[in-house]
Amino acid sequence: GENVEQHPSTLSVQEGDSAVIKCTYSDSASNYFPWYKQELGKGPQLIIDIRSNVGEKKDQRIAVTLNKTAKHFSLHITETQPEDSAVYFCAAIVNDYKLSFGAGTTVTVRA
Amino acid sequence: DTAVSQTPKYLVTQMGNDKSIKCEQNLGHDTMYWYKQDSKKFLKIMFSYNNKELIINETVPNRFSPKSPDKAHLNLHINSLELGDSAVYFCASSASYSGRSEQYFGPGTRLTVT
């Protein structure tokens, strides 16, 4: 099955700086890569996703890049704000249904 | 206007008991899921139903039995609860008929087995 590795496990950044989270996947057939943000006591919230036919996607301060050859994808958050503090999960999907998640990155934005 | 809802939000029970968690989605999706999040925050899929048919059944003890009475509901029944079942359980849904893979999660049910 698909195996997704995520780094780092924790990330502390100064407000206004950028944050980068990296993930690798094992199954070259994976074709959909979502990112989720989970705030304390809440369910994961889809924040951005990318499909295997696209190399980069941006939505305001958030961007995701995908390198199919190297089988890795990354989340970039620019101009971080305190409300960006949360646990972020990357995931990959091979068929239409089964998401495999990374272990999560706890992001702390220092004011 | 909640999209994916779960009840209860918290569930505290003793070992050996049987309990159920309910999930409902009003997004018109045809696929629903149960995920388990352990104490280290790791998310792992347990089950998935598409149009009330079981399509994913991961290595989950037989004590866990999902039931989907219709496309908008997916319940999880757990028999003979064990300490190791303590976790947060998330329901999610997606619209496979549109060729879209986005899954939307509910707020979770924190199960504590004492």
PDB file of C-alpha atoms in Angstrom:
ATOM      1  CA  GLY A   1       0.000   0.000   0.000  1.00  0.00           C
ATOM      2  CA  GLU A   2       0.872   3.666  -0.112  1.00  0.00           C
ATOM      3  CA  ASN A   3       3.342   4.955   2.477  1.00  0.00           C
ATOM      4  CA  VAL A   4       3.541   8.699   3.123  1.00  0.00           C
ATOM      5  CA  GLU A   5       6.367  10.209   5.133  1.00  0.00           C
ATOM      6  CA  GLN A   6       6.149  13.767   6.446  1.00  0.00           C
ATOM      7  CA  HIS A   7       8.836  16.092   7.801  1.00  0.00           C
ATOM      8  CA  PRO A   8       9.397  17.846  10.089  1.00  0.00           C
ATOM      9  CA  SER A   9       7.222  16.598  12.935  1.00  0.00           C
ATOM     10  CA  THR A  10       7.316  20.011  14.610  1.00  0.00           C
ATOM     11  CA  LEU A  11       7.996  23.443  13.171  1.00  0.00           C
ATOM     12  CA  SER A  12       8.274  26.729  15.029  1.00  0.00           C
ATOM     13  CA  VAL A  13       8.386  29.943  12.998  1.00  0.00           C
ATOM     14  CA  GLN A  14       8.346  33.635  13.734  1.00  0.00           C
ATOM     15  CA  GLU A  15       5.200  35.438  12.677  1.00  0.00           C
ATOM     16  CA  GLY A  16       5.651  36.746   9.160  1.00  0.00           C
ATOM     17  CA  ASP A  17       8.192  34.092   8.181  1.00  0.00           C
ATOM     18  CA  SER A  18       7.530  31.186   5.836  1.00  0.00           C
ATOM     19  CA  ALA A  19       6.865  27.572   6.769  1.00  0.00           C
ATOM     20  CA  VAL A  20       7.626  24.565   4.591  1.00  0.00           C
ATOM     21  CA  ILE A  21       6.465  20.999   5.166  1.00  0.00           C
ATOM     22  CA  LYS A  22       7.693  18.149   2.984  1.00  0.00           C
ATOM     23  CA  CYS A  23       6.188  14.757   2.196  1.00  0.00           C
ATOM     24  CA  THR A  24       7.278  11.762   0.172  1.00  0.00           C
ATOM     25  CA  TYR A  25       5.130   8.931  -1.132  1.00  0.00           C
ATOM     26  CA  SER A  26       5.959   5.434  -2.251  1.00  0.00           C
ATOM     27  CA  ASP A  27       3.336   4.458  -4.854  1.00  0.00           C
ATOM     28  CA  SER A  28       3.987   6.028  -8.247  1.00  0.00           C
ATOM     29  CA  ALA A  29       0.313   5.453  -9.118  1.00  0.00           C
ATOM     30  CA  SER A  30      -0.782   8.034  -6.529  1.00  0.00           C
ATOM     31  CA  ASN A  31      -2.608  10.813  -8.337  1.00  0.00           C
ATOM     32  CA  TYR A  32      -4.118  13.124  -5.739  1.00  0.00           C
ATOM     33  CA  PHE A  33      -2.357  14.909  -2.882  1.00  0.00           C
ATOM     34  CA  PRO A  34      -4.416  16.900  -0.373  1.00  0.00           C
ATOM     35  CA  TRP A  35      -3.232  18.894   2.621  1.00  0.00           C
ATOM     36  CA  TYR A  36      -5.287  19.137   5.791  1.00  0.00           C
ATOM     37  CA  LYS A  37      -5.115  21.542   8.721  1.00  0.00           C
ATOM     38  CA  GLN A  38      -6.304  20.325  12.093  1.00  0.00           C
ATOM     39  CA  GLU A  39      -6.894  22.794  14.891  1.00  0.00           C
ATOM     40  CA  LEU A  40      -7.159  21.669  18.481  1.00  0.00           C
ATOM     41  CA  GLY A  41     -10.370  19.766  19.147  1.00  0.00           C
ATOM     42  CA  LYS A  42     -11.530  19.907  15.530  1.00  0.00           C
ATOM     43  CA  GLY A  43     -11.596  17.660  12.517  1.00  0.00           C
ATOM     44  CA  PRO A  44      -9.060  17.918   9.674  1.00  0.00           C
ATOM     45  CA  GLN A  45      -9.925  20.677   7.230  1.00  0.00           C
ATOM     46  CA  LEU A  46      -8.923  20.468   3.576  1.00  0.00           C
ATOM     47  CA  ILE A  47      -6.856  23.564   2.774  1.00  0.00           C
ATOM     48  CA  ILE A  48      -5.352  22.814  -0.609  1.00  0.00           C
ATOM     49  CA  ASP A  49      -4.800  19.887  -2.934  1.00  0.00           C
ATOM     50  CA  ILE A  50      -2.918  19.043  -6.100  1.00  0.00           C
ATOM     51  CA  ARG A  51      -3.326  16.405  -8.755  1.00  0.00           C
ATOM     52  CA  SER A  52      -0.581  14.487 -10.483  1.00  0.00           C
ATOM     53  CA  ASN A  53      -0.951  16.395 -13.756  1.00  0.00           C
ATOM     54  CA  VAL A  54      -0.085  19.700 -12.056  1.00  0.00           C
ATOM     55  CA  GLY A  55       3.294  20.807 -10.697  1.00  0.00           C
ATOM     56  CA  GLU A  56       2.258  23.721  -8.518  1.00  0.00           C
ATOM     57  CA  LYS A  57      -0.886  25.288  -7.100  1.00  0.00           C
ATOM     58  CA  LYS A  58      -1.322  28.441  -5.084  1.00  0.00           C
ATOM     59  CA  ASP A  59      -4.151  29.822  -2.974  1.00  0.00           C
ATOM     60  CA  GLN A  60      -3.365  33.168  -1.330  1.00  0.00           C
ATOM     61  CA  ARG A  61      -0.612  32.499   1.253  1.00  0.00           C
ATOM     62  CA  ILE A  62      -0.587  28.743   0.708  1.00  0.00           C
ATOM     63  CA  ALA A  63       1.096  26.891  -2.124  1.00  0.00           C
ATOM     64  CA  VAL A  64       1.761  23.243  -2.876  1.00  0.00           C
ATOM     65  CA  THR A  65       4.378  21.799  -5.216  1.00  0.00           C
ATOM     66  CA  LEU A  66       4.599  18.293  -6.609  1.00  0.00           C
ATOM     67  CA  ASN A  67       7.607  16.493  -8.051  1.00  0.00           C
ATOM     68  CA  LYS A  68       6.332  13.248  -9.550  1.00  0.00           C
ATOM     69  CA  THR A  69       9.765  12.020 -10.556  1.00  0.00           C
ATOM     70  CA  ALA A  70      11.101  12.296  -7.038  1.00  0.00           C
ATOM     71  CA  LYS A  71       7.728  11.354  -5.513  1.00  0.00           C
ATOM     72  CA  HIS A  72       7.585  14.249  -3.135  1.00  0.00           C
ATOM     73  CA  PHE A  73       5.312  17.196  -2.528  1.00  0.00           C
ATOM     74  CA  SER A  74       5.520  20.215  -0.260  1.00  0.00           C
ATOM     75  CA  LEU A  75       3.315  22.773   1.453  1.00  0.00           C
ATOM     76  CA  HIS A  76       4.493  26.365   1.634  1.00  0.00           C
ATOM     77  CA  ILE A  77       2.875  28.921   3.907  1.00  0.00           C
ATOM     78  CA  THR A  78       4.069  32.488   3.473  1.00  0.00           C
ATOM     79  CA  GLU A  79       3.666  35.444   5.843  1.00  0.00           C
ATOM     80  CA  THR A  80       2.640  33.152   8.672  1.00  0.00           C
ATOM     81  CA  GLN A  81       0.105  34.381  11.207  1.00  0.00           C
ATOM     82  CA  PRO A  82      -0.807  33.095  14.685  1.00  0.00           C
ATOM     83  CA  GLU A  83      -3.959  31.491  13.277  1.00  0.00           C
ATOM     84  CA  ASP A  84      -1.758  29.271  11.104  1.00  0.00           C
ATOM     85  CA  SER A  85      -0.730  27.407  14.270  1.00  0.00           C
ATOM     86  CA  ALA A  86      -2.164  23.887  13.924  1.00  0.00           C
ATOM     87  CA  VAL A  87      -1.274  20.333  12.936  1.00  0.00           C
ATOM     88  CA  TYR A  88      -0.865  19.890   9.188  1.00  0.00           C
ATOM     89  CA  PHE A  89      -1.250  16.561   7.414  1.00  0.00           C
ATOM     90  CA  CYS A  90      -0.254  15.601   3.922  1.00  0.00           C
ATOM     91  CA  ALA A  91      -1.943  12.663   2.226  1.00  0.00           C
ATOM     92  CA  ALA A  92      -1.871  10.693  -0.995  1.00  0.00           C
ATOM     93  CA  ILE A  93      -4.516   8.681  -2.780  1.00  0.00           C
ATOM     94  CA  VAL A  94      -4.033   5.858  -5.261  1.00  0.00           C
ATOM     95  CA  ASN A  95      -7.597   4.897  -6.109  1.00  0.00           C
ATOM     96  CA  ASP A  96     -10.539   7.206  -5.686  1.00  0.00           C
ATOM     97  CA  TYR A  97     -11.127   6.490  -2.048  1.00  0.00           C
ATOM     98  CA  LYS A  98      -8.215   5.425   0.124  1.00  0.00           C
ATOM     99  CA  LEU A  99      -6.251   8.317   1.603  1.00  0.00           C
ATOM    100  CA  SER A 100      -2.931   7.526   3.246  1.00  0.00           C
ATOM    101  CA  PHE A 101      -1.854  10.240   5.668  1.00  0.00           C
ATOM    102  CA  GLY A 102       1.533  11.450   6.791  1.00  0.00           C
ATOM    103  CA  ALA A 103       2.227  11.564  10.515  1.00  0.00           C
ATOM    104  CA  GLY A 104       1.517  15.287  10.802  1.00  0.00           C
ATOM    105  CA  THR A 105       3.498  18.453  11.472  1.00  0.00           C
ATOM    106  CA  THR A 106       2.732  20.632  14.470  1.00  0.00           C
ATOM    107  CA  VAL A 107       3.267  24.220  13.380  1.00  0.00           C
ATOM    108  CA  THR A 108       3.658  26.936  15.981  1.00  0.00           C
ATOM    109  CA  VAL A 109       3.750  30.561  14.888  1.00  0.00           C
ATOM    110  CA  ARG A 110       5.481  32.755  17.468  1.00  0.00           C
ATOM    111  CA  ALA A 111       4.149  36.269  17.819  1.00  0.00           C
TER     112      ALA A 111
ATOM    113  CA  ASP B   1     -25.609  24.182   7.913  1.00  0.00           C
ATOM    114  CA  THR B   2     -23.125  21.634   9.244  1.00  0.00           C
ATOM    115  CA  ALA B   3     -21.646  19.569   6.428  1.00  0.00           C
ATOM    116  CA  VAL B   4     -20.498  16.420   8.262  1.00  0.00           C
ATOM    117  CA  SER B   5     -21.785  15.930  11.785  1.00  0.00           C
ATOM    118  CA  GLN B   6     -21.073  13.273  14.384  1.00  0.00           C
ATOM    119  CA  THR B   7     -22.707  12.311  17.644  1.00  0.00           C
ATOM    120  CA  PRO B   8     -21.700  12.153  20.365  1.00  0.00           C
ATOM    121  CA  LYS B   9     -18.687  14.470  20.529  1.00  0.00           C
ATOM    122  CA  TYR B  10     -17.420  12.777  23.682  1.00  0.00           C
ATOM    123  CA  LEU B  11     -17.986   9.218  24.806  1.00  0.00           C
ATOM    124  CA  VAL B  12     -16.667   7.815  28.069  1.00  0.00           C
ATOM    125  CA  THR B  13     -17.407   4.188  28.816  1.00  0.00           C
ATOM    126  CA  GLN B  14     -16.053   1.127  30.577  1.00  0.00           C
ATOM    127  CA  MET B  15     -14.273  -1.854  29.138  1.00  0.00           C
ATOM    128  CA  GLY B  16     -16.582  -4.514  27.827  1.00  0.00           C
ATOM    129  CA  ASN B  17     -19.421  -2.162  26.941  1.00  0.00           C
ATOM    130  CA  ASP B  18     -20.950  -1.755  23.476  1.00  0.00           C
ATOM    131  CA  LYS B  19     -21.290   1.725  21.985  1.00  0.00           C
ATOM    132  CA  SER B  20     -22.261   3.417  18.739  1.00  0.00           C
ATOM    133  CA  ILE B  21     -21.163   6.598  17.000  1.00  0.00           C
ATOM    134  CA  LYS B  22     -23.380   8.228  14.401  1.00  0.00           C
ATOM    135  CA  CYS B  23     -22.433  10.284  11.358  1.00  0.00           C
ATOM    136  CA  GLU B  24     -24.512  12.290   8.934  1.00  0.00           C
ATOM    137  CA  GLN B  25     -23.553  14.397   5.934  1.00  0.00           C
ATOM    138  CA  ASN B  26     -25.726  16.908   4.092  1.00  0.00           C
ATOM    139  CA  LEU B  27     -23.352  17.465   1.176  1.00  0.00           C
ATOM    140  CA  GLY B  28     -25.103  15.032  -1.152  1.00  0.00           C
ATOM    141  CA  HIS B  29     -21.979  12.856  -1.233  1.00  0.00           C
ATOM    142  CA  ASP B  30     -22.154   9.158  -2.092  1.00  0.00           C
ATOM    143  CA  THR B  31     -19.101   7.924  -0.174  1.00  0.00           C
ATOM    144  CA  MET B  32     -18.481   7.974   3.558  1.00  0.00           C
ATOM    145  CA  TYR B  33     -15.546   6.934   5.717  1.00  0.00           C
ATOM    146  CA  TRP B  34     -14.477   6.200   9.258  1.00  0.00           C
ATOM    147  CA  TYR B  35     -10.975   7.162  10.386  1.00  0.00           C
ATOM    148  CA  LYS B  36      -9.243   6.560  13.684  1.00  0.00           C
ATOM    149  CA  GLN B  37      -6.783   9.099  15.127  1.00  0.00           C
ATOM    150  CA  ASP B  38      -4.579   7.729  17.869  1.00  0.00           C
ATOM    151  CA  SER B  39      -2.883   9.551  20.710  1.00  0.00           C
ATOM    152  CA  LYS B  40       0.043  10.443  18.440  1.00  0.00           C
ATOM    153  CA  LYS B  41      -2.342  12.130  16.008  1.00  0.00           C
ATOM    154  CA  PHE B  42      -1.865   9.469  13.347  1.00  0.00           C
ATOM    155  CA  LEU B  43      -4.896   9.195  11.042  1.00  0.00           C
ATOM    156  CA  LYS B  44      -5.776   5.823   9.599  1.00  0.00           C
ATOM    157  CA  ILE B  45      -8.738   4.757   7.536  1.00  0.00           C
ATOM    158  CA  MET B  46     -10.954   2.025   8.936  1.00  0.00           C
ATOM    159  CA  PHE B  47     -13.919   1.691   6.583  1.00  0.00           C
ATOM    160  CA  SER B  48     -15.479   3.252   3.526  1.00  0.00           C
ATOM    161  CA  TYR B  49     -18.944   2.935   2.034  1.00  0.00           C
ATOM    162  CA  ASN B  50     -19.937   3.949  -1.469  1.00  0.00           C
ATOM    163  CA  ASN B  51     -23.670   4.062  -2.132  1.00  0.00           C
ATOM    164  CA  LYS B  52     -24.218   1.969   0.990  1.00  0.00           C
ATOM    165  CA  GLU B  53     -21.773  -0.704  -0.191  1.00  0.00           C
ATOM    166  CA  LEU B  54     -18.629  -1.487   1.812  1.00  0.00           C
ATOM    167  CA  ILE B  55     -15.597  -0.728  -0.372  1.00  0.00           C
ATOM    168  CA  ILE B  56     -12.758  -0.380   2.120  1.00  0.00           C
ATOM    169  CA  ASN B  57     -12.341  -2.583   5.161  1.00  0.00           C
ATOM    170  CA  GLU B  58      -8.921  -2.177   6.672  1.00  0.00           C
ATOM    171  CA  THR B  59      -7.424  -4.507   9.246  1.00  0.00           C
ATOM    172  CA  VAL B  60      -9.906  -3.665  11.952  1.00  0.00           C
ATOM    173  CA  PRO B  61     -11.067  -6.056  14.707  1.00  0.00           C
ATOM    174  CA  ASN B  62     -14.429  -7.702  14.115  1.00  0.00           C
ATOM    175  CA  ARG B  63     -15.695  -5.859  17.162  1.00  0.00           C
ATOM    176  CA  PHE B  64     -16.046  -2.825  14.893  1.00  0.00           C
ATOM    177  CA  SER B  65     -19.066  -2.945  12.592  1.00  0.00           C
ATOM    178  CA  PRO B  66     -20.063  -0.079  10.326  1.00  0.00           C
ATOM    179  CA  LYS B  67     -23.587   0.322   9.031  1.00  0.00           C
ATOM    180  CA  SER B  68     -24.847   2.616   6.309  1.00  0.00           C
ATOM    181  CA  PRO B  69     -28.645   2.877   6.284  1.00  0.00           C
ATOM    182  CA  ASP B  70     -28.518   5.353   3.396  1.00  0.00           C
ATOM    183  CA  LYS B  71     -25.980   7.467   1.515  1.00  0.00           C
ATOM    184  CA  ALA B  72     -26.177  10.298   4.034  1.00  0.00           C
ATOM    185  CA  HIS B  73     -25.509   8.223   7.144  1.00  0.00           C
ATOM    186  CA  LEU B  74     -22.721   5.977   8.351  1.00  0.00           C
ATOM    187  CA  ASN B  75     -22.711   4.604  11.862  1.00  0.00           C
ATOM    188  CA  LEU B  76     -19.985   2.766  13.743  1.00  0.00           C
ATOM    189  CA  HIS B  77     -20.838   0.170  16.354  1.00  0.00           C
ATOM    190  CA  ILE B  78     -18.151  -1.149  18.664  1.00  0.00           C
ATOM    191  CA  ASN B  79     -18.629  -4.285  20.739  1.00  0.00           C
ATOM    192  CA  SER B  80     -16.726  -5.310  23.860  1.00  0.00           C
ATOM    193  CA  LEU B  81     -14.759  -2.080  24.113  1.00  0.00           C
ATOM    194  CA  GLU B  82     -11.084  -2.339  25.060  1.00  0.00           C
ATOM    195  CA  LEU B  83      -8.659   0.216  26.494  1.00  0.00           C
ATOM    196  CA  GLY B  84      -6.848   0.350  23.149  1.00  0.00           C
ATOM    197  CA  ASP B  85     -10.005   1.579  21.438  1.00  0.00           C
ATOM    198  CA  SER B  86      -9.571   4.940  23.114  1.00  0.00           C
ATOM    199  CA  ALA B  87      -9.014   7.415  20.300  1.00  0.00           C
ATOM    200  CA  VAL B  88     -10.717  10.110  18.272  1.00  0.00           C
ATOM    201  CA  TYR B  89     -12.931   8.736  15.510  1.00  0.00           C
ATOM    202  CA  PHE B  90     -13.617  10.867  12.473  1.00  0.00           C
ATOM    203  CA  CYS B  91     -16.279  10.463   9.864  1.00  0.00           C
ATOM    204  CA  ALA B  92     -15.670  11.881   6.378  1.00  0.00           C
ATOM    205  CA  SER B  93     -17.455  12.013   3.050  1.00  0.00           C
ATOM    206  CA  SER B  94     -16.662  12.573  -0.621  1.00  0.00           C
ATOM    207  CA  ALA B  95     -18.419  12.722  -3.980  1.00  0.00           C
ATOM    208  CA  SER B  96     -16.978   9.942  -6.116  1.00  0.00           C
ATOM    209  CA  TYR B  97     -19.622  10.371  -8.804  1.00  0.00           C
ATOM    210  CA  SER B  98     -18.115  13.702  -9.793  1.00  0.00           C
ATOM    211  CA  GLY B  99     -14.631  12.237 -10.150  1.00  0.00           C
ATOM    212  CA  ARG B 100     -13.497  14.388  -7.274  1.00  0.00           C
ATOM    213  CA  SER B 101     -11.411  12.948  -4.468  1.00  0.00           C
ATOM    214  CA  GLU B 102     -11.825  15.653  -1.819  1.00  0.00           C
ATOM    215  CA  GLN B 103     -12.810  14.217   1.538  1.00  0.00           C
ATOM    216  CA  TYR B 104     -14.518  16.379   4.134  1.00  0.00           C
ATOM    217  CA  PHE B 105     -14.232  15.492   7.781  1.00  0.00           C
ATOM    218  CA  GLY B 106     -16.591  15.753  10.715  1.00  0.00           C
ATOM    219  CA  PRO B 107     -15.619  17.239  14.093  1.00  0.00           C
ATOM    220  CA  GLY B 108     -14.711  13.874  15.617  1.00  0.00           C
ATOM    221  CA  THR B 109     -15.859  11.720  18.521  1.00  0.00           C
ATOM    222  CA  ARG B 110     -13.411  11.337  21.387  1.00  0.00           C
ATOM    223  CA  LEU B 111     -13.851   7.854  22.822  1.00  0.00           C
ATOM    224  CA  THR B 112     -12.351   7.116  26.214  1.00  0.00           C
ATOM    225  CA  VAL B 113     -12.482   3.572  27.519  1.00  0.00           C
ATOM    226  CA  THR B 114     -11.777   3.166  31.244  1.00  0.00           C
TER     227      THR B 114
END
